[in-house]
Short mmCIF file of C-alpha atoms in Angstrom, two decimals:
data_model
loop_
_atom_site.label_atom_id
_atom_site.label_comp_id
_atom_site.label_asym_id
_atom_site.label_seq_id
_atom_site.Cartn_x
_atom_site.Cartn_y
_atom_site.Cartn_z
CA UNK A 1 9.85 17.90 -0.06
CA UNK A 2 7.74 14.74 0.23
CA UNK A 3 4.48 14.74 -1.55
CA UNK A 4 2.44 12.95 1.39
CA UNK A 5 3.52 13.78 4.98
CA UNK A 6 3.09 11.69 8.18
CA UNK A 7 2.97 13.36 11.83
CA UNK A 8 3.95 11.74 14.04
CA UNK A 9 6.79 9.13 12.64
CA UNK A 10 6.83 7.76 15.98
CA UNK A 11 4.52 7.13 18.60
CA UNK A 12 4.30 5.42 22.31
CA UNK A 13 1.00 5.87 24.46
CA UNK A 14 -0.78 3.99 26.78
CA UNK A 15 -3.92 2.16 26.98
CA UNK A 16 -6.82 4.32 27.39
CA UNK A 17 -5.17 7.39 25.70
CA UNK A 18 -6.84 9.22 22.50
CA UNK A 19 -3.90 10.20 20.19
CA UNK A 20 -4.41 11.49 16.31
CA UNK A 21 -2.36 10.89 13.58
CA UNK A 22 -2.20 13.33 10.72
CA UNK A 23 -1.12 13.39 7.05
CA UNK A 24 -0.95 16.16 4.48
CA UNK A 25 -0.67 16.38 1.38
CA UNK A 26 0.17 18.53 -1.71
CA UNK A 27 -0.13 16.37 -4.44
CA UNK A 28 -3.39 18.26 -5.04
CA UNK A 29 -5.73 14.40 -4.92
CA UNK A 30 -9.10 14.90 -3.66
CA UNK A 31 -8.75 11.41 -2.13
CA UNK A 32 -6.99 10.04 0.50
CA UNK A 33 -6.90 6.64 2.72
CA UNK A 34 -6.03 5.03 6.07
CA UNK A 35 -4.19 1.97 5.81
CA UNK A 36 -2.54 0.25 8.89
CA UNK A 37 0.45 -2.31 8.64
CA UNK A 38 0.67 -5.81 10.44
CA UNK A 39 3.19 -8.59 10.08
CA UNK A 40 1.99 -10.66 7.24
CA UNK A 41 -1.46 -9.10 6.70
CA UNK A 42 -0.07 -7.08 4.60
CA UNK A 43 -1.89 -3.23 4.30
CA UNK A 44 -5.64 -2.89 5.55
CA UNK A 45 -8.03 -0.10 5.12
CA UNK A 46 -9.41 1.80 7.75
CA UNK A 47 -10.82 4.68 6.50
CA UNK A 48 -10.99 6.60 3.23
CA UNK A 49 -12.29 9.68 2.02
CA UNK A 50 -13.46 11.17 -1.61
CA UNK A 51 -13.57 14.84 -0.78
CA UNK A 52 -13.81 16.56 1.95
CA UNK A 53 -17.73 15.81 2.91
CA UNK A 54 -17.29 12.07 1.64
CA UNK A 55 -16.26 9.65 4.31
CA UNK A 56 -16.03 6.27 3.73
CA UNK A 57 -15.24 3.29 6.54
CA UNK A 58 -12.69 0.60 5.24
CA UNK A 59 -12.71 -3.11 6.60
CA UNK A 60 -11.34 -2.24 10.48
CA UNK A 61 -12.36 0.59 11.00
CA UNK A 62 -13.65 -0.16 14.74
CA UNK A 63 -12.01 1.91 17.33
CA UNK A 64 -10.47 4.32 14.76
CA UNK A 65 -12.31 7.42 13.48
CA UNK A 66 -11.19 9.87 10.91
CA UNK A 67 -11.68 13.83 9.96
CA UNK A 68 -11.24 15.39 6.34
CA UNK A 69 -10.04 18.99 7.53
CA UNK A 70 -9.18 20.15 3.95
CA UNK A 71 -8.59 18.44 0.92
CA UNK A 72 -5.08 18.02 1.78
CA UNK A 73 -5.34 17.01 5.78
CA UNK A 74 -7.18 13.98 6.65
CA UNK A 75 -6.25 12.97 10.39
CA UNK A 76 -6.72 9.55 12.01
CA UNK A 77 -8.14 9.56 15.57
CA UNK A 78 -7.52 6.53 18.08
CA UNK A 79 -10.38 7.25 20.92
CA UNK A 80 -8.89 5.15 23.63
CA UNK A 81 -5.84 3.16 22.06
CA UNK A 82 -5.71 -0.46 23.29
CA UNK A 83 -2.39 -2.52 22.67
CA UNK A 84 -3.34 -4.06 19.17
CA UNK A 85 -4.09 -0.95 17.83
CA UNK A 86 -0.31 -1.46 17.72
CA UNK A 87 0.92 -1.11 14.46
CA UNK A 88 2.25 0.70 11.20
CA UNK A 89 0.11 3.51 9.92
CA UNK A 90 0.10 5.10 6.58
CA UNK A 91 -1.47 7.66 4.58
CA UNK A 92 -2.32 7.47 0.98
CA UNK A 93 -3.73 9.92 -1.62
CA UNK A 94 -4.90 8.94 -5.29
CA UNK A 95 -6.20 11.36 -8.16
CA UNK A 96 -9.86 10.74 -8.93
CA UNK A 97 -8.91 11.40 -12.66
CA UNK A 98 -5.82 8.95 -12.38
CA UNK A 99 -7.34 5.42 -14.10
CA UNK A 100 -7.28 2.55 -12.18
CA UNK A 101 -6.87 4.93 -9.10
CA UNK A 102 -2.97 4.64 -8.66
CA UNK A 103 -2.18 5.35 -4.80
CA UNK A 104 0.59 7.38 -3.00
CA UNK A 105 1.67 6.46 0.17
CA UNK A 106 3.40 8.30 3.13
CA UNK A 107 5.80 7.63 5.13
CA UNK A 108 4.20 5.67 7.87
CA UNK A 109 3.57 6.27 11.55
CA UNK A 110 5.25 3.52 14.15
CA UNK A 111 2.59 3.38 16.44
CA UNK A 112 3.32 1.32 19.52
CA UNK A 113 0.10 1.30 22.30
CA UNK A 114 1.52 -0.20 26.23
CA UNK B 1 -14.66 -11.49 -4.20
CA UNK B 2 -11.18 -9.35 -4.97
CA UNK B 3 -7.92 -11.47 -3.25
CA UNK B 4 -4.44 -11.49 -3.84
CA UNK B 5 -2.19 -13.96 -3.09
CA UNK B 6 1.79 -13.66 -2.66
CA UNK B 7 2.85 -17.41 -1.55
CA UNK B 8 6.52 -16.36 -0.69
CA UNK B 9 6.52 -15.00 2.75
CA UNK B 10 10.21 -14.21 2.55
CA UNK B 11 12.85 -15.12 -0.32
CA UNK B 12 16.92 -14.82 -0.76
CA UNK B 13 18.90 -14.67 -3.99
CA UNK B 14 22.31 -13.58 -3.99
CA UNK B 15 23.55 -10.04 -5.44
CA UNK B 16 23.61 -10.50 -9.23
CA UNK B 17 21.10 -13.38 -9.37
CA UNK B 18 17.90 -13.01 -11.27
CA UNK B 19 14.78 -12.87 -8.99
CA UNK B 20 10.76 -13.51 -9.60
CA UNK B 21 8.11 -12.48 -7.21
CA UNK B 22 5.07 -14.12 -7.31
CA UNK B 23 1.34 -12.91 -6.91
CA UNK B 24 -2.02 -14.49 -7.81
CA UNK B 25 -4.90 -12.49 -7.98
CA UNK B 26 -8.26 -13.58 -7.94
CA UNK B 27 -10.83 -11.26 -9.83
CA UNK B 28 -14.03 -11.80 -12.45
CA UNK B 29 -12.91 -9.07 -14.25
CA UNK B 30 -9.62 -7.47 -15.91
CA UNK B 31 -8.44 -6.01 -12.69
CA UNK B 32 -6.07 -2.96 -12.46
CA UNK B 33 -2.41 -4.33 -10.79
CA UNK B 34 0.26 -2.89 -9.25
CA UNK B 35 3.43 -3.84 -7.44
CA UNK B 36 4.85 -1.48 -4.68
CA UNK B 37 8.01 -1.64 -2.26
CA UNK B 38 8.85 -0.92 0.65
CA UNK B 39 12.09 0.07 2.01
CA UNK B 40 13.14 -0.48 5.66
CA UNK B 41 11.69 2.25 7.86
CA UNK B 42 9.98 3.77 4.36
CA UNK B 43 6.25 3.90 2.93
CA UNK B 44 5.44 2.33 0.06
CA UNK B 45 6.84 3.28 -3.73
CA UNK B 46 4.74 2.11 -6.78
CA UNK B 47 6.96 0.10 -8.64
CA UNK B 48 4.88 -0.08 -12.06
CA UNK B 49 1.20 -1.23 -12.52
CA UNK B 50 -0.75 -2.76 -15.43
CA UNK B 51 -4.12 -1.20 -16.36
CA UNK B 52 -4.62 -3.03 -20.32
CA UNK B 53 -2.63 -3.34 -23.75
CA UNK B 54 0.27 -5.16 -23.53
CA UNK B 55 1.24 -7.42 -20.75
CA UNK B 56 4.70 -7.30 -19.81
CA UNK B 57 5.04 -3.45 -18.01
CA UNK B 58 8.18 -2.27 -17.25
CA UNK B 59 8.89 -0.30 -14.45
CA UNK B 60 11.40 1.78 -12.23
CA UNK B 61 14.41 0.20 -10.98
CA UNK B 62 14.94 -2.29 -13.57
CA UNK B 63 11.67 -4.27 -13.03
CA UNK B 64 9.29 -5.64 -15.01
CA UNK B 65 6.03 -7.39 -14.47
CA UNK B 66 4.13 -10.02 -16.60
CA UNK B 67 0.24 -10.37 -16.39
CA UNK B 68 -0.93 -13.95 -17.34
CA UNK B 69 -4.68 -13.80 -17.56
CA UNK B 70 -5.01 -17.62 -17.89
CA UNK B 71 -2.67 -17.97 -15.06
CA UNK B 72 -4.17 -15.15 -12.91
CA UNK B 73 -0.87 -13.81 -12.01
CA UNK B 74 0.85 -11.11 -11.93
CA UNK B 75 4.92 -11.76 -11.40
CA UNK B 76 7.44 -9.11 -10.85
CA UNK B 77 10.90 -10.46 -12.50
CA UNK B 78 13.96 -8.78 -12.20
CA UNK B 79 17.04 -10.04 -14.50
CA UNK B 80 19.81 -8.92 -11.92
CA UNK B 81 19.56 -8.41 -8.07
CA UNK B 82 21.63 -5.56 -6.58
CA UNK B 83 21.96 -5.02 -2.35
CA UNK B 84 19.64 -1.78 -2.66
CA UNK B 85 16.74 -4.60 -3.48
CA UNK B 86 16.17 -5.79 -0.22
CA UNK B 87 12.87 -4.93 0.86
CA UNK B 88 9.89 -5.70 1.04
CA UNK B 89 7.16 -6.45 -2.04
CA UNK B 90 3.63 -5.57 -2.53
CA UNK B 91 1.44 -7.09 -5.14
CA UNK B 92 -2.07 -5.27 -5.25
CA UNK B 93 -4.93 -5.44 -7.64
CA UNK B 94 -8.10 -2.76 -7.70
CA UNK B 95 -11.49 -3.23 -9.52
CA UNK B 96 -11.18 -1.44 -13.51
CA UNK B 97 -13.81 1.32 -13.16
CA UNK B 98 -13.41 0.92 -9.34
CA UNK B 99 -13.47 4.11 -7.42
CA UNK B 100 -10.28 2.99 -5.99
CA UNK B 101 -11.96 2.18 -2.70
CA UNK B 102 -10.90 -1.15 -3.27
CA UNK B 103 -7.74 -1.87 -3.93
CA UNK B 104 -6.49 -4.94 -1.96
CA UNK B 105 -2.94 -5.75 -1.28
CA UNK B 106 -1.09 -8.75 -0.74
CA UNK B 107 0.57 -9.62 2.43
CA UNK B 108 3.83 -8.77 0.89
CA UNK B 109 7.10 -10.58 -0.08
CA UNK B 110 10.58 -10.01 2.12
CA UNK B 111 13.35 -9.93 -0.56
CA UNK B 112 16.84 -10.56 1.15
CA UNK B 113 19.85 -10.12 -0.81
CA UNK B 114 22.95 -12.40 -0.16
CA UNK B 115 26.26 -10.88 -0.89
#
């Protein structure tokens, strides 16, 4: 079984529509990240978080927000989705004890806002 | 501030042919580096990462990575491309003693192979 999990893989909604996006994990890292995907921007942060009462906003995190549930469920929210929220979403976890902070990613979420 | 740079949007070698990815980083410090891939329709898979001693890291798959200090670079060479290659490249450098909030990626390298 995979060590980070993405729910949905695949989502459509429309403008205006508040849809979540969850990832688990049982790696047993206390901390875990937001990135999303864009052609040629490579990955950007949106949120991460360092334990469960430790949330942290990333460099877009506008129009996203985020909820630590348990240490191994950390779900991103879309409010009211707009198209360029369009993208590929993934989930990453990382070992506070691990040096240099070595991240594990999920599969990814296809996210795709009309 | 942290940067890295990955000047080959896409590149194509054929099957067999020895390959080098390129990424500049720009840093004040000795950074932390890593090189992930990504596989159509799949997340991202650390390939290997350098964190000190020596500078040419090996890694999974048959890859290998130099750091170059003077050069600020951080290349991922490869001495013989196979089809299962074809993907897509991430360089990424984090801060040493960073909390790993800051880790900044490249905007990746697509690797065709040519049969």
């Amino acid at each position: 079984d995979a060590d980070v999990t993405q729910t949905p893989r695949n989502r459509i909604t429309k403008t205006g529509k508040r849809i979540m996006l969850e990832c688990s994990q049982t790696k047993g890292h206390d901390r875990m990240y937001w990135y999303r995907q864009d052609p040629g921007l490579g990955l950007r942060l949106i949120y991460y978080s360092f334990d469960v009462k430790d949330i942290n906003k990333g460099e877009i995190s506008d129009g996203y927000s985020v909820s630590r549930q348990a240490q191994a469920k950390f779900s991103l929210s879309l409010e009211s989705a707009i198209p360029n929220q369009t993208a590929l979403y993934f989930c990453a976890t990382s070992d506070r004890a691990s040096r240099g902070g070595t991240q594990y990613f999920g599969p990814g979420t296809r996210l795709l806002v009309l | 501030a942290q940067s890295v740079t990955q000047p080959d949007i896409h590149i194509t070698v054929s099957e067999g042919a020895s390959l080098e990815l390129r990424c500049n980083y720009s840093y004040g410090a000795t950074p932390y580096l890593f090189w992930y891939v990504q596989s159509p329709g799949q997340g991202l898979q650390l390939l290997l990462k350098y964190f000190s001693g020596d500078t040419l890291v090996q890694g999974i798959k048959g890859f290998e990575a130099e750091f170059k200090r003077s050069q600020s670079s951080f290349n991922l060479r490869k001495p013989s491309v196979h089809w299962s290659d074809a993907a897509e490249y991430f360089c990424a450098v984090a801060a040493i003693y960073s909390s790993a909030s800051k880790i900044i990626f490249g905007s990746g390298t697509r690797l065709s192979i040519r049969p």
